[in-house]
Tab-separated table of C-alpha atoms in Angstrom:
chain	number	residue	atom	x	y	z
A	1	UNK	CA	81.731	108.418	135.099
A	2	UNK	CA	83.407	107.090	131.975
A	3	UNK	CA	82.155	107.397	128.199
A	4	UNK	CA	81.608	103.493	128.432
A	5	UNK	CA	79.925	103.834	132.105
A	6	UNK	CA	77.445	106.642	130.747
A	7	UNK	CA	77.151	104.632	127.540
A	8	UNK	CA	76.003	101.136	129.272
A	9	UNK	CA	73.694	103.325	131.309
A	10	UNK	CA	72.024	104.577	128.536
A	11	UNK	CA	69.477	102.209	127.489
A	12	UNK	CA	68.147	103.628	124.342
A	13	UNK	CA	71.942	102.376	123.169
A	14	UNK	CA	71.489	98.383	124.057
A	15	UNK	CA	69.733	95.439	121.970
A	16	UNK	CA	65.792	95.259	123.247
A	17	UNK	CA	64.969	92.140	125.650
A	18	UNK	CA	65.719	91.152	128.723
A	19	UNK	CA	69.288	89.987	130.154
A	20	UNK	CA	70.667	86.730	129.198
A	21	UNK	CA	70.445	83.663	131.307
A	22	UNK	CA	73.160	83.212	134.093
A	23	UNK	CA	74.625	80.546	132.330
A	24	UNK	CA	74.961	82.639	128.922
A	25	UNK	CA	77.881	85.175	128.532
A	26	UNK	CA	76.300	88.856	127.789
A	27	UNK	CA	76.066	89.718	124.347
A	28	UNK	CA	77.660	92.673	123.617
A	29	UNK	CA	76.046	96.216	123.433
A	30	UNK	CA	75.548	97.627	120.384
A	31	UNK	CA	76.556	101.164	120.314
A	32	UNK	CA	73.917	102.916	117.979
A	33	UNK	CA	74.689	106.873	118.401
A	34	UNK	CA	76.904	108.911	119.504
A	35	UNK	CA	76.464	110.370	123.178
A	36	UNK	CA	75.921	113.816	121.865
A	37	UNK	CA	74.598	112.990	118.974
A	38	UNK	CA	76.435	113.346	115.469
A	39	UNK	CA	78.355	116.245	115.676
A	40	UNK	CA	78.366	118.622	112.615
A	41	UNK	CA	81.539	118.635	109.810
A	42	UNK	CA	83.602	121.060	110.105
A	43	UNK	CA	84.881	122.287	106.914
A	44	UNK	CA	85.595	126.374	106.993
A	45	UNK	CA	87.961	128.084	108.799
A	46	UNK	CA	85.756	129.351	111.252
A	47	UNK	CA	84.466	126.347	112.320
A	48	UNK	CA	87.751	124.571	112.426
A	49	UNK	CA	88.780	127.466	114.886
A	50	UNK	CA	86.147	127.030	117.394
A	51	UNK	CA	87.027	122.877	117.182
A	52	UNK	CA	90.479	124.240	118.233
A	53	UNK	CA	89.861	126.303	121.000
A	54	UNK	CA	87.633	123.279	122.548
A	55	UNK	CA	89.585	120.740	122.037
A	56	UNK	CA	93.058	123.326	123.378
A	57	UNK	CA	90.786	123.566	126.753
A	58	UNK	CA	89.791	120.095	126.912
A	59	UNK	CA	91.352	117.962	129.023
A	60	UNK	CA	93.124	114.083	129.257
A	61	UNK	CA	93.983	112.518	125.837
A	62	UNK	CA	92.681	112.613	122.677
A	63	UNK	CA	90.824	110.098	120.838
A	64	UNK	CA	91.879	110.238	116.823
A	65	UNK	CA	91.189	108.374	113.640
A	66	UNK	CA	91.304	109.131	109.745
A	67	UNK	CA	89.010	107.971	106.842
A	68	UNK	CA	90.873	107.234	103.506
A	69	UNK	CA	89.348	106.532	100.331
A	70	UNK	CA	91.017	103.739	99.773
A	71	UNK	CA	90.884	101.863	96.526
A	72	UNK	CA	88.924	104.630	94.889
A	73	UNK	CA	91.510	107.663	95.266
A	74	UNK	CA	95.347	107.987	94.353
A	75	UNK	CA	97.292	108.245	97.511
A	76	UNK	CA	96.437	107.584	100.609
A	77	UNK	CA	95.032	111.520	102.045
A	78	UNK	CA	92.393	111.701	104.751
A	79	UNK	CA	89.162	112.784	103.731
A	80	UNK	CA	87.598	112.825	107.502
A	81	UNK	CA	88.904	113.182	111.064
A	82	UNK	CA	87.216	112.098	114.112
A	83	UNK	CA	88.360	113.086	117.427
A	84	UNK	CA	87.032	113.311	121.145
A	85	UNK	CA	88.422	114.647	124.202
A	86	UNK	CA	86.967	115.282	127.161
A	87	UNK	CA	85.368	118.683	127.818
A	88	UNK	CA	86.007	119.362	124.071
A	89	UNK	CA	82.814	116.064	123.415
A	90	UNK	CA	83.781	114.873	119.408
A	91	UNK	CA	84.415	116.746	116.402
A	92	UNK	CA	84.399	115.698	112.627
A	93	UNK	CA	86.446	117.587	110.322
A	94	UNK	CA	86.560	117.881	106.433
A	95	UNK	CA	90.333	118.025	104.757
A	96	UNK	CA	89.325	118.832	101.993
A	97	UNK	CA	87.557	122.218	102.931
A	98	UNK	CA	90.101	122.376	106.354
A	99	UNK	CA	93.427	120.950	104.081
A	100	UNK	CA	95.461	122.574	107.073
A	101	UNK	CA	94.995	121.158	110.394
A	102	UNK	CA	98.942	122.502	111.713
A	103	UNK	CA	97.196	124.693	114.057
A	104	UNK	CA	94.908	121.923	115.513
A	105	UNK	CA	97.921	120.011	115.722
A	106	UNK	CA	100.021	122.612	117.733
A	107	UNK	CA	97.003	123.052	119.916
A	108	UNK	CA	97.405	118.964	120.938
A	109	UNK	CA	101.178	118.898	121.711
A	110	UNK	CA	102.081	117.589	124.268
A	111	UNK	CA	98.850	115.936	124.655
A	112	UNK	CA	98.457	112.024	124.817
A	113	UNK	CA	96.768	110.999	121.214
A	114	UNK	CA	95.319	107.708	121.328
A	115	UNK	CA	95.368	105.946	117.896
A	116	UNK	CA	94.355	102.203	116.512
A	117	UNK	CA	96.711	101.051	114.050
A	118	UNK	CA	98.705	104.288	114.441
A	119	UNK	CA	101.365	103.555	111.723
A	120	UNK	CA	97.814	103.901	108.521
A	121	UNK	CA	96.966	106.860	109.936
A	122	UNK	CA	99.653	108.946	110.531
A	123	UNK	CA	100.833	109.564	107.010
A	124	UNK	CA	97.887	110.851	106.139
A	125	UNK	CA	97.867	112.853	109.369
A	126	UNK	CA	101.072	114.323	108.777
A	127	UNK	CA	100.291	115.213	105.747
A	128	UNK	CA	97.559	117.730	107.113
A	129	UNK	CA	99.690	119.177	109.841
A	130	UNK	CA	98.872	116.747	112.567
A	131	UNK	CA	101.960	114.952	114.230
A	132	UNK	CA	101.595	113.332	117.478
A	133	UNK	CA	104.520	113.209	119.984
A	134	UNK	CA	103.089	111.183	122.330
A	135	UNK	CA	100.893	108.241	121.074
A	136	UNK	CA	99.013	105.256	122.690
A	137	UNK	CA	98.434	102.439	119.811
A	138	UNK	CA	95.311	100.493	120.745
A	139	UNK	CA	95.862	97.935	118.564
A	140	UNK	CA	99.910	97.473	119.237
A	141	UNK	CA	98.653	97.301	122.953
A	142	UNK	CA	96.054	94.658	121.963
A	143	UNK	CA	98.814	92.779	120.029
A	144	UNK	CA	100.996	93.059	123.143
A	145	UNK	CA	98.447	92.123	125.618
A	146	UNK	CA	97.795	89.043	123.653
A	147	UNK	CA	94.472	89.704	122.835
A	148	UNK	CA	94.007	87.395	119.206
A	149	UNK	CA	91.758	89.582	117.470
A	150	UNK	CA	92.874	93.410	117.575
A	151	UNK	CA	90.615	94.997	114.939
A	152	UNK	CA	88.611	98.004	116.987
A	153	UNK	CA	85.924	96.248	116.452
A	154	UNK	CA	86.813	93.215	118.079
A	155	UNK	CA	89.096	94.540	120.491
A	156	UNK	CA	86.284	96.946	121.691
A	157	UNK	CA	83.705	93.661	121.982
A	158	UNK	CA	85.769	91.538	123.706
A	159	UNK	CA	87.769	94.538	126.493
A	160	UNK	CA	84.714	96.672	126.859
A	161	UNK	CA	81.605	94.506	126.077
A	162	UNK	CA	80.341	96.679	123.164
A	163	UNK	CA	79.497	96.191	119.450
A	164	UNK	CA	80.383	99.044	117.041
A	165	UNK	CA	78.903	98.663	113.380
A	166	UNK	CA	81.746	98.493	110.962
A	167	UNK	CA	79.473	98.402	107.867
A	168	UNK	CA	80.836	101.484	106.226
A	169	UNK	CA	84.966	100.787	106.813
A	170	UNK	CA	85.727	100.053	103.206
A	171	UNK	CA	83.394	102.379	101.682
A	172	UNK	CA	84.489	105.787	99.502
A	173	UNK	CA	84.859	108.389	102.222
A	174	UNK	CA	86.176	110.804	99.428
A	175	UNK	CA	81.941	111.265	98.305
A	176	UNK	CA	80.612	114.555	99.112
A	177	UNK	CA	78.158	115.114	101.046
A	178	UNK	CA	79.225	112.162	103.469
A	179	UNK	CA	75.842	110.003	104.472
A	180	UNK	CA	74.789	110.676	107.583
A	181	UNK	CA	75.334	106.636	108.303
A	182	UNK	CA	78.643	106.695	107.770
A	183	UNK	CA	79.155	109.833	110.030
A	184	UNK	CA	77.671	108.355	112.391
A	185	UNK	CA	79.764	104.929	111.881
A	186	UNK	CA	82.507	107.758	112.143
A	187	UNK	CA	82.080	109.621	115.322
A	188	UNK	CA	81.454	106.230	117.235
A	189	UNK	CA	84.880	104.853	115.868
A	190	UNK	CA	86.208	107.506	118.892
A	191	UNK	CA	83.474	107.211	121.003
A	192	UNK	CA	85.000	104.591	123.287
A	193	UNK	CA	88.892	104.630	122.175
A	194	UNK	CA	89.415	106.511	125.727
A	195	UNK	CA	87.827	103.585	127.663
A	196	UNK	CA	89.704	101.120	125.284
A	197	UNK	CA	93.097	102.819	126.713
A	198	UNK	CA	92.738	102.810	129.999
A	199	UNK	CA	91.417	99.127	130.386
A	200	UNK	CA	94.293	98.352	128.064
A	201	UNK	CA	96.782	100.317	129.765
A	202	UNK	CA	95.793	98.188	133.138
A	203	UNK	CA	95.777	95.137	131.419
A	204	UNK	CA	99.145	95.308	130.524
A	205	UNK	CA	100.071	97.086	133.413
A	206	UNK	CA	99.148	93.869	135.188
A	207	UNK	CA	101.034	91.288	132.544
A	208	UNK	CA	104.193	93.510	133.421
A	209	UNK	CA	104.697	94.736	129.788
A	210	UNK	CA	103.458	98.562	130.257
A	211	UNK	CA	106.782	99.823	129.983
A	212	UNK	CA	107.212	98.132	127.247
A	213	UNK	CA	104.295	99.181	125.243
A	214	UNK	CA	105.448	102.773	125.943
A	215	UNK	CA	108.799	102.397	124.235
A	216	UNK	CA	107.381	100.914	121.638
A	217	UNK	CA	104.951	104.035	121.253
A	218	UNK	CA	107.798	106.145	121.547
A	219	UNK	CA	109.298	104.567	118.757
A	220	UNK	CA	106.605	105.312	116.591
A	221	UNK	CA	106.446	109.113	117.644
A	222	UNK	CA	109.986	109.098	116.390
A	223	UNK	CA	110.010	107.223	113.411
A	224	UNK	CA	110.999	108.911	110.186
A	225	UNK	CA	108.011	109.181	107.118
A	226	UNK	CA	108.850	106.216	105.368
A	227	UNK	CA	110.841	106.903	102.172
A	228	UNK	CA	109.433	105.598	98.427
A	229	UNK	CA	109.597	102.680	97.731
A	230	UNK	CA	112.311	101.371	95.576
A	231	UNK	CA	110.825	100.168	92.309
A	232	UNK	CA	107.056	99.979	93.097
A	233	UNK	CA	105.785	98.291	89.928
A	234	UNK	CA	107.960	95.489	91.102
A	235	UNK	CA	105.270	94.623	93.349
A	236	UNK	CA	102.522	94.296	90.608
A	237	UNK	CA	99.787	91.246	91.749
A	238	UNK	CA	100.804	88.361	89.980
A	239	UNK	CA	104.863	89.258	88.928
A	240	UNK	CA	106.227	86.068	89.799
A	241	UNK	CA	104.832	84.731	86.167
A	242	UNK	CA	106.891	87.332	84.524
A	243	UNK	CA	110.006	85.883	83.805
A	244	UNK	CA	111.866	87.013	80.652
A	245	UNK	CA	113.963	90.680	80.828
A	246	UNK	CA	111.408	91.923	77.872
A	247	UNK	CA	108.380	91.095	79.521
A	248	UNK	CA	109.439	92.531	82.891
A	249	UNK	CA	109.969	96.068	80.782
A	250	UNK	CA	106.382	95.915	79.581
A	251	UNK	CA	104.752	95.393	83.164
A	252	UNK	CA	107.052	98.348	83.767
A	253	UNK	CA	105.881	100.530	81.157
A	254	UNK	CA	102.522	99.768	81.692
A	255	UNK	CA	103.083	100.143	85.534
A	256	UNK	CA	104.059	103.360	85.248
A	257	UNK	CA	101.347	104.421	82.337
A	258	UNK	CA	99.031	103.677	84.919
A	259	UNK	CA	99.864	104.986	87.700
A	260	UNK	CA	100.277	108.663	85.622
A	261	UNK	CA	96.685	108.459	84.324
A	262	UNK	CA	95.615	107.411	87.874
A	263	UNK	CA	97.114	110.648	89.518
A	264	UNK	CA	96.205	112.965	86.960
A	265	UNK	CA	92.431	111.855	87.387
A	266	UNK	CA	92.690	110.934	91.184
A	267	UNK	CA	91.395	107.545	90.872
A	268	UNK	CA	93.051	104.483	92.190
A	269	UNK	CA	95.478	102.380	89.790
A	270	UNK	CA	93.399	99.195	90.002
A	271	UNK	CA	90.662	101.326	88.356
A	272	UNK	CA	92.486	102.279	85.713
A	273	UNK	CA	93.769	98.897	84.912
A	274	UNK	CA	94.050	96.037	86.699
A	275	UNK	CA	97.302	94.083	87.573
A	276	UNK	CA	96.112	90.819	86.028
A	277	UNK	CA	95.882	92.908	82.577
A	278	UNK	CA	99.073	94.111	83.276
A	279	UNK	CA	100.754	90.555	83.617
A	280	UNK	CA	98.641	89.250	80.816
A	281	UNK	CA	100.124	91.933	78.125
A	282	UNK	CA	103.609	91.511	79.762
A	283	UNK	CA	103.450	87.795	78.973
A	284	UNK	CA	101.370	88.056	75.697
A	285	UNK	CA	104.208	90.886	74.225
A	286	UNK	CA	100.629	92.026	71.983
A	287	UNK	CA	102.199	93.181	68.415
A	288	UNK	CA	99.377	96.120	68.031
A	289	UNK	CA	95.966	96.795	69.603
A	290	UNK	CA	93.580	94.109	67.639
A	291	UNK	CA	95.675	92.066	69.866
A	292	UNK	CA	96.210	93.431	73.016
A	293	UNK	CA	92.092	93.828	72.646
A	294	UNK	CA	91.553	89.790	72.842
A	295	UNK	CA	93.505	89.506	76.171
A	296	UNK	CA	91.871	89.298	79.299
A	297	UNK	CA	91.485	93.175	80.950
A	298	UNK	CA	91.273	94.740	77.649
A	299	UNK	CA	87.460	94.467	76.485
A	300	UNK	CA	85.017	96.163	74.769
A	301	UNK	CA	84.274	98.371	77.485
A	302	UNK	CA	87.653	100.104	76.979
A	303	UNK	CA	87.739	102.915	73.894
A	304	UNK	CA	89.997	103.325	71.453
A	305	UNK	CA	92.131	105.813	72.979
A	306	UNK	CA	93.035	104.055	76.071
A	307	UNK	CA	93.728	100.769	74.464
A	308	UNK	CA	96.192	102.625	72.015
A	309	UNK	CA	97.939	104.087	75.440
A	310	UNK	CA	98.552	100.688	76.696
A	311	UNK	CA	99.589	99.360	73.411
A	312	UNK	CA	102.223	102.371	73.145
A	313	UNK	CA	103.633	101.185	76.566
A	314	UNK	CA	104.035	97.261	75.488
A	315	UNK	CA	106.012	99.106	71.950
A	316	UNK	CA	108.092	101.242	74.316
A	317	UNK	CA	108.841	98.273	76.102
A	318	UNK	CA	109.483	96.271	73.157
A	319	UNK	CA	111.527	98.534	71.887
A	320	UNK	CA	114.023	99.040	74.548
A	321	UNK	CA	118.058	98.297	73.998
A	322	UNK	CA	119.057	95.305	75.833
A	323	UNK	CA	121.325	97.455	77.817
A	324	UNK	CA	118.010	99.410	79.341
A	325	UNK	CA	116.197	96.235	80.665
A	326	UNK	CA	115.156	95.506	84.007
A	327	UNK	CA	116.662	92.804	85.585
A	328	UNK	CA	114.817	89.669	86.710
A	329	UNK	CA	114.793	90.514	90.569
A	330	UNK	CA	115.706	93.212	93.092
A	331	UNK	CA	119.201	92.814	94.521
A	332	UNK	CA	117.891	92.063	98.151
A	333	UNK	CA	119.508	94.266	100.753
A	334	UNK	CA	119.890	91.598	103.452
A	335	UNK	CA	120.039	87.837	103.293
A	336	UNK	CA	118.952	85.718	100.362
A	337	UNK	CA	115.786	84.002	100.942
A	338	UNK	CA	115.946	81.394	104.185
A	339	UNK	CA	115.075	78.511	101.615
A	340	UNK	CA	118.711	78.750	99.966
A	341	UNK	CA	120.312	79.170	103.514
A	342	UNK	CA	120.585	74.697	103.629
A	343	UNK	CA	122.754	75.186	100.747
A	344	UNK	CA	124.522	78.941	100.733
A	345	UNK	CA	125.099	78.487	104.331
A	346	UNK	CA	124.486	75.078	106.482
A	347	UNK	CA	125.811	76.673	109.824
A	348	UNK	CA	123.568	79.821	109.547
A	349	UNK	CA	120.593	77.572	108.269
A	350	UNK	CA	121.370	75.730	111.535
A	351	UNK	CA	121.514	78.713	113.861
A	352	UNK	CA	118.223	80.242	112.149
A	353	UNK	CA	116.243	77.180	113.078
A	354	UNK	CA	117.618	77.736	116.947
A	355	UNK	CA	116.606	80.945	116.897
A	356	UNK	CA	113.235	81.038	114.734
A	357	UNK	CA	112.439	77.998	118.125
A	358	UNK	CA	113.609	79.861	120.678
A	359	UNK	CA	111.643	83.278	119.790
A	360	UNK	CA	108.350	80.587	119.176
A	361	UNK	CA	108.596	79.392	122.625
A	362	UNK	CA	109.283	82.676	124.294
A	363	UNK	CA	106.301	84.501	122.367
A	364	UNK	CA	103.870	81.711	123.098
A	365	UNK	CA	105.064	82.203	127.107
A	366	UNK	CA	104.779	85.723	127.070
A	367	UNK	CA	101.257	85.588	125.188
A	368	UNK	CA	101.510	87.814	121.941
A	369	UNK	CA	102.936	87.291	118.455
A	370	UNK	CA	106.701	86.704	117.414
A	371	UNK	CA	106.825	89.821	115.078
A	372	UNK	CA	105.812	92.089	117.872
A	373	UNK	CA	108.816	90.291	119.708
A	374	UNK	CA	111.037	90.777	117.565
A	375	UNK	CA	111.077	90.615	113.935
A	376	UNK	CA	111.589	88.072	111.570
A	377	UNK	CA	113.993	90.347	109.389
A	378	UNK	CA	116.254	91.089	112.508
A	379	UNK	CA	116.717	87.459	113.166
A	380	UNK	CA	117.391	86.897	109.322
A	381	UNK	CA	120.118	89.467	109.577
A	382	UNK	CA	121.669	88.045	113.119
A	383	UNK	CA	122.030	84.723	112.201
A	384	UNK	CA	123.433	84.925	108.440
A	385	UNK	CA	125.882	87.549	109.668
A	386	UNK	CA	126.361	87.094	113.340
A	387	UNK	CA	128.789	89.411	115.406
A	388	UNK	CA	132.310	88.057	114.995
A	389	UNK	CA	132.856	87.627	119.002
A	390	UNK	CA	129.845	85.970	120.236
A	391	UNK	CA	129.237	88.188	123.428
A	392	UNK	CA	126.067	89.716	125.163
A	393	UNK	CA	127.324	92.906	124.536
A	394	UNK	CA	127.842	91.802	120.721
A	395	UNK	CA	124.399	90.511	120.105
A	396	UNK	CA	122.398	93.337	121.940
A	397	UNK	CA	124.384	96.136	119.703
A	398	UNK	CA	123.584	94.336	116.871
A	399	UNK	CA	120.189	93.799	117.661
A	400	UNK	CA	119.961	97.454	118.568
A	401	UNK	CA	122.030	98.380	115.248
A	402	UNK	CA	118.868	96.458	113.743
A	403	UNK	CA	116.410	99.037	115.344
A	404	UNK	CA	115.232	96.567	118.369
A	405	UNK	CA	113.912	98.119	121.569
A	406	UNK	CA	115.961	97.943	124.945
A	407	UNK	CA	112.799	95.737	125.840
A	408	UNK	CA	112.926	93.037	123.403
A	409	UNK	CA	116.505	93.309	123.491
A	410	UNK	CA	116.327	92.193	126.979
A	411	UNK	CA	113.714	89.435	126.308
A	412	UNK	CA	115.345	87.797	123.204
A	413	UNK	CA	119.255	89.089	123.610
A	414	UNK	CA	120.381	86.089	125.966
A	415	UNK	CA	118.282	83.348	123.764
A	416	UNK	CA	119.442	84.445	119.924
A	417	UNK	CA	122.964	84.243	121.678
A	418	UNK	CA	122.343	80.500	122.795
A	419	UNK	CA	121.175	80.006	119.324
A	420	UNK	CA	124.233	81.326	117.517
A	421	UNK	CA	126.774	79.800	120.574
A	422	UNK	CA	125.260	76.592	120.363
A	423	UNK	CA	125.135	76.310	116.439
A	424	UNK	CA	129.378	76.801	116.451
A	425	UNK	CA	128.885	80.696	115.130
């Protein structure tokens, strides 16, 4: 019997009352504890080595998620982990008394991990010794299937009929001792992820796209850690107001003031100071701190010594030789932005709007959304600088130069090379 079979037979677990009317659908189940119970956190070594000898003799894949403190913490570290496997039942372990988890890890390879929205997780996962070499995405095979809502919760509701309480998703999993609701909101997160990917698997299975989904797993067991991004502060809420060369220094300065104080005290950056105040003192250029005081972000409930911090950042920035300031705007690495392409580049404007149709029409046959297709930046790239000999060949190595899979290289190759033949490429 599955978890979700010994689940729905477990009454204590459903809504009170009797079953709906024929003509009603079922309401979902709510799941309301874990089958064994909470399990306990594991946070010493000894502990964390009996949680690695069950789950090394457990057997099938392994359920796994992470809890970030997100928007209260720098970074983005895991402060729980939740898995389940069967004959090993679920397990909750603490980072930050267990901050190496290489050996847990090495006791899963080779194991199936099963994952929902694999690419926020593993980061953090990585960064405590767990690497998976064989992942199953939940939500990536939701988006495939064409299910339209692929959050677990929904995804759970509408494939397996029950309701898991998502009340404590956004809250500060970094607190110790953790609540025992939100442990409990915790362990079920795994409870059914199992039962999620098998019905999944099948369902794709039957839509033809299984093979499919697997490469595109495999291409997220072999992707590379992502490497820092170029310029961060660039991406400060509300930069598109910032216009002038001095001003962009000061949300610079300010950007980076920030985000020092918010590592050294582990806090997030919008905590520190928001990105509205940062915009408002980049376009405000405050001459000393009476002023900076009266703009919007800076109040009373600031002291002296921070405000002086910030206002040291606008005078660094003020301060700056011509020579030193930031430019207006990134030099993009691929095409300019599709709204210049009309002027810049009438044919390629013409052979984007082919190809942004064709991909439409094909992802509304084949039920799931364009990006997961193919996406939008590849098709940018192949029609602004199309191979010079329009052939099959051509388009599928430079779709595969683009990092496309063989699969959507099959699906889209032959269409995006209608679009560029018929456009006069």
């Amino acid at each position: 019997m599955t978890d979700a079979q010994e689940t729905a037979a477990d009454t204590s677990l459903r809504t009170t009352g009797g079953a709906p009317p024929d003509d009603v659908a079922p309401a979902p189940i709510p799941l309301l504890e874990p089958r064994e119970g909470i399990p306990p956190v594991v946070a010493t070594d000894d502990a964390l080595a009996q949680v690695i000898a069950a789950f090394a003799a457990g057997t099938g894949p392994v359920a796994v998620d992470a809890e970030r403190a997100s928007g209260y913490r720098y970074g983005q570290r895991a402060y729980l982990v939740q898995l389940r496997r069967e004959g090993a039942g679920s397990a909750l372990i603490d980072p930050v008394g267990c901050p190496d988890l290489s050996g847990l890890g090495e006791a899963l390879t080779g194991s199936e991990w099963i994952l929902h929205a694999a690419t926020q997780d593993l980061p953090c996962l990585r960064d405590i010794g767990m690497i998976p070499t064989s992942p199953f995405d939940t939500e990536l095979a939701g988006r495939l299937a064409g299910f339209p809502r692929v959050g677990l919760g929904a995804i759970v509701e509408n494939v397996l009929g029950y309701a898991l309480e998502k009340g404590h998703s956004a809250v500060d999993w970094s607190t110790r001792p953790l609540p025992e609701p939100w442990l409990r909101y915790a362990a079920l997160d795994v409870e059914l992820l199992v039962d999620l990917r098998n019905a999944l698997e099948e369902e794709l299975d039957r839509q033809g796209k299984l093979e499919w989904a697997l490469e595109e797993f495999d291409a997220i067991a072999s992707a590379p850690p992502a490497p820092p991004r170029k310029d961060p502060w660039r991406r400060t809420s509300g930069m598109h107001k910032v216009r002038r060369r001095r001003q962009i220094a000061v949300v610079r300065e300010l950007w980076t003031a920030r985000d020092q104080v918010a590592q050294r005290r582990d806090i997030s950056p919008g905590k520190v100071l928001g990105d509205a105040a940062i915009i408002e003192a980049a376009l405000a250029l405050p001459v000393n701190v009476q002023a900076l005081t009266a703009l919007p972000g800076f109040g009373h409930r600031m002291g002296r010594r921070q405000l002086e911090q910030w206002q040291a950042a606008v005078d660094r920035a003020k301060e700056l030789p011509e020579s030193e300031l930031p430019q207006p705007g990134q030099q993009p690495a691929g095409p300019p932005p599709p709204r210049s392409w009309a002027d810049k580049d009438p044919a390629a404007a013409a052979r984007l709007s082919a190809a942004r149709t064709a991909v439409s029409e094909l992802a509304e046959r084949l039920r799931m959304p364009q990006e997961n297709l193919i996406t939008p930046d590849t098709v940018r790239r192949l029609c602004w600088e199309p191979p010079r000999i329009l052939t099959p060949d051509g388009v599928e190595s430079a779709l595969a130069g683009y990092g496309a899979r063989r699969w959507q290289i099959e699906q889209v190759g032959p269409l995006l090379l209608r679009a560029l033949d018929t456009t006069g490429a």
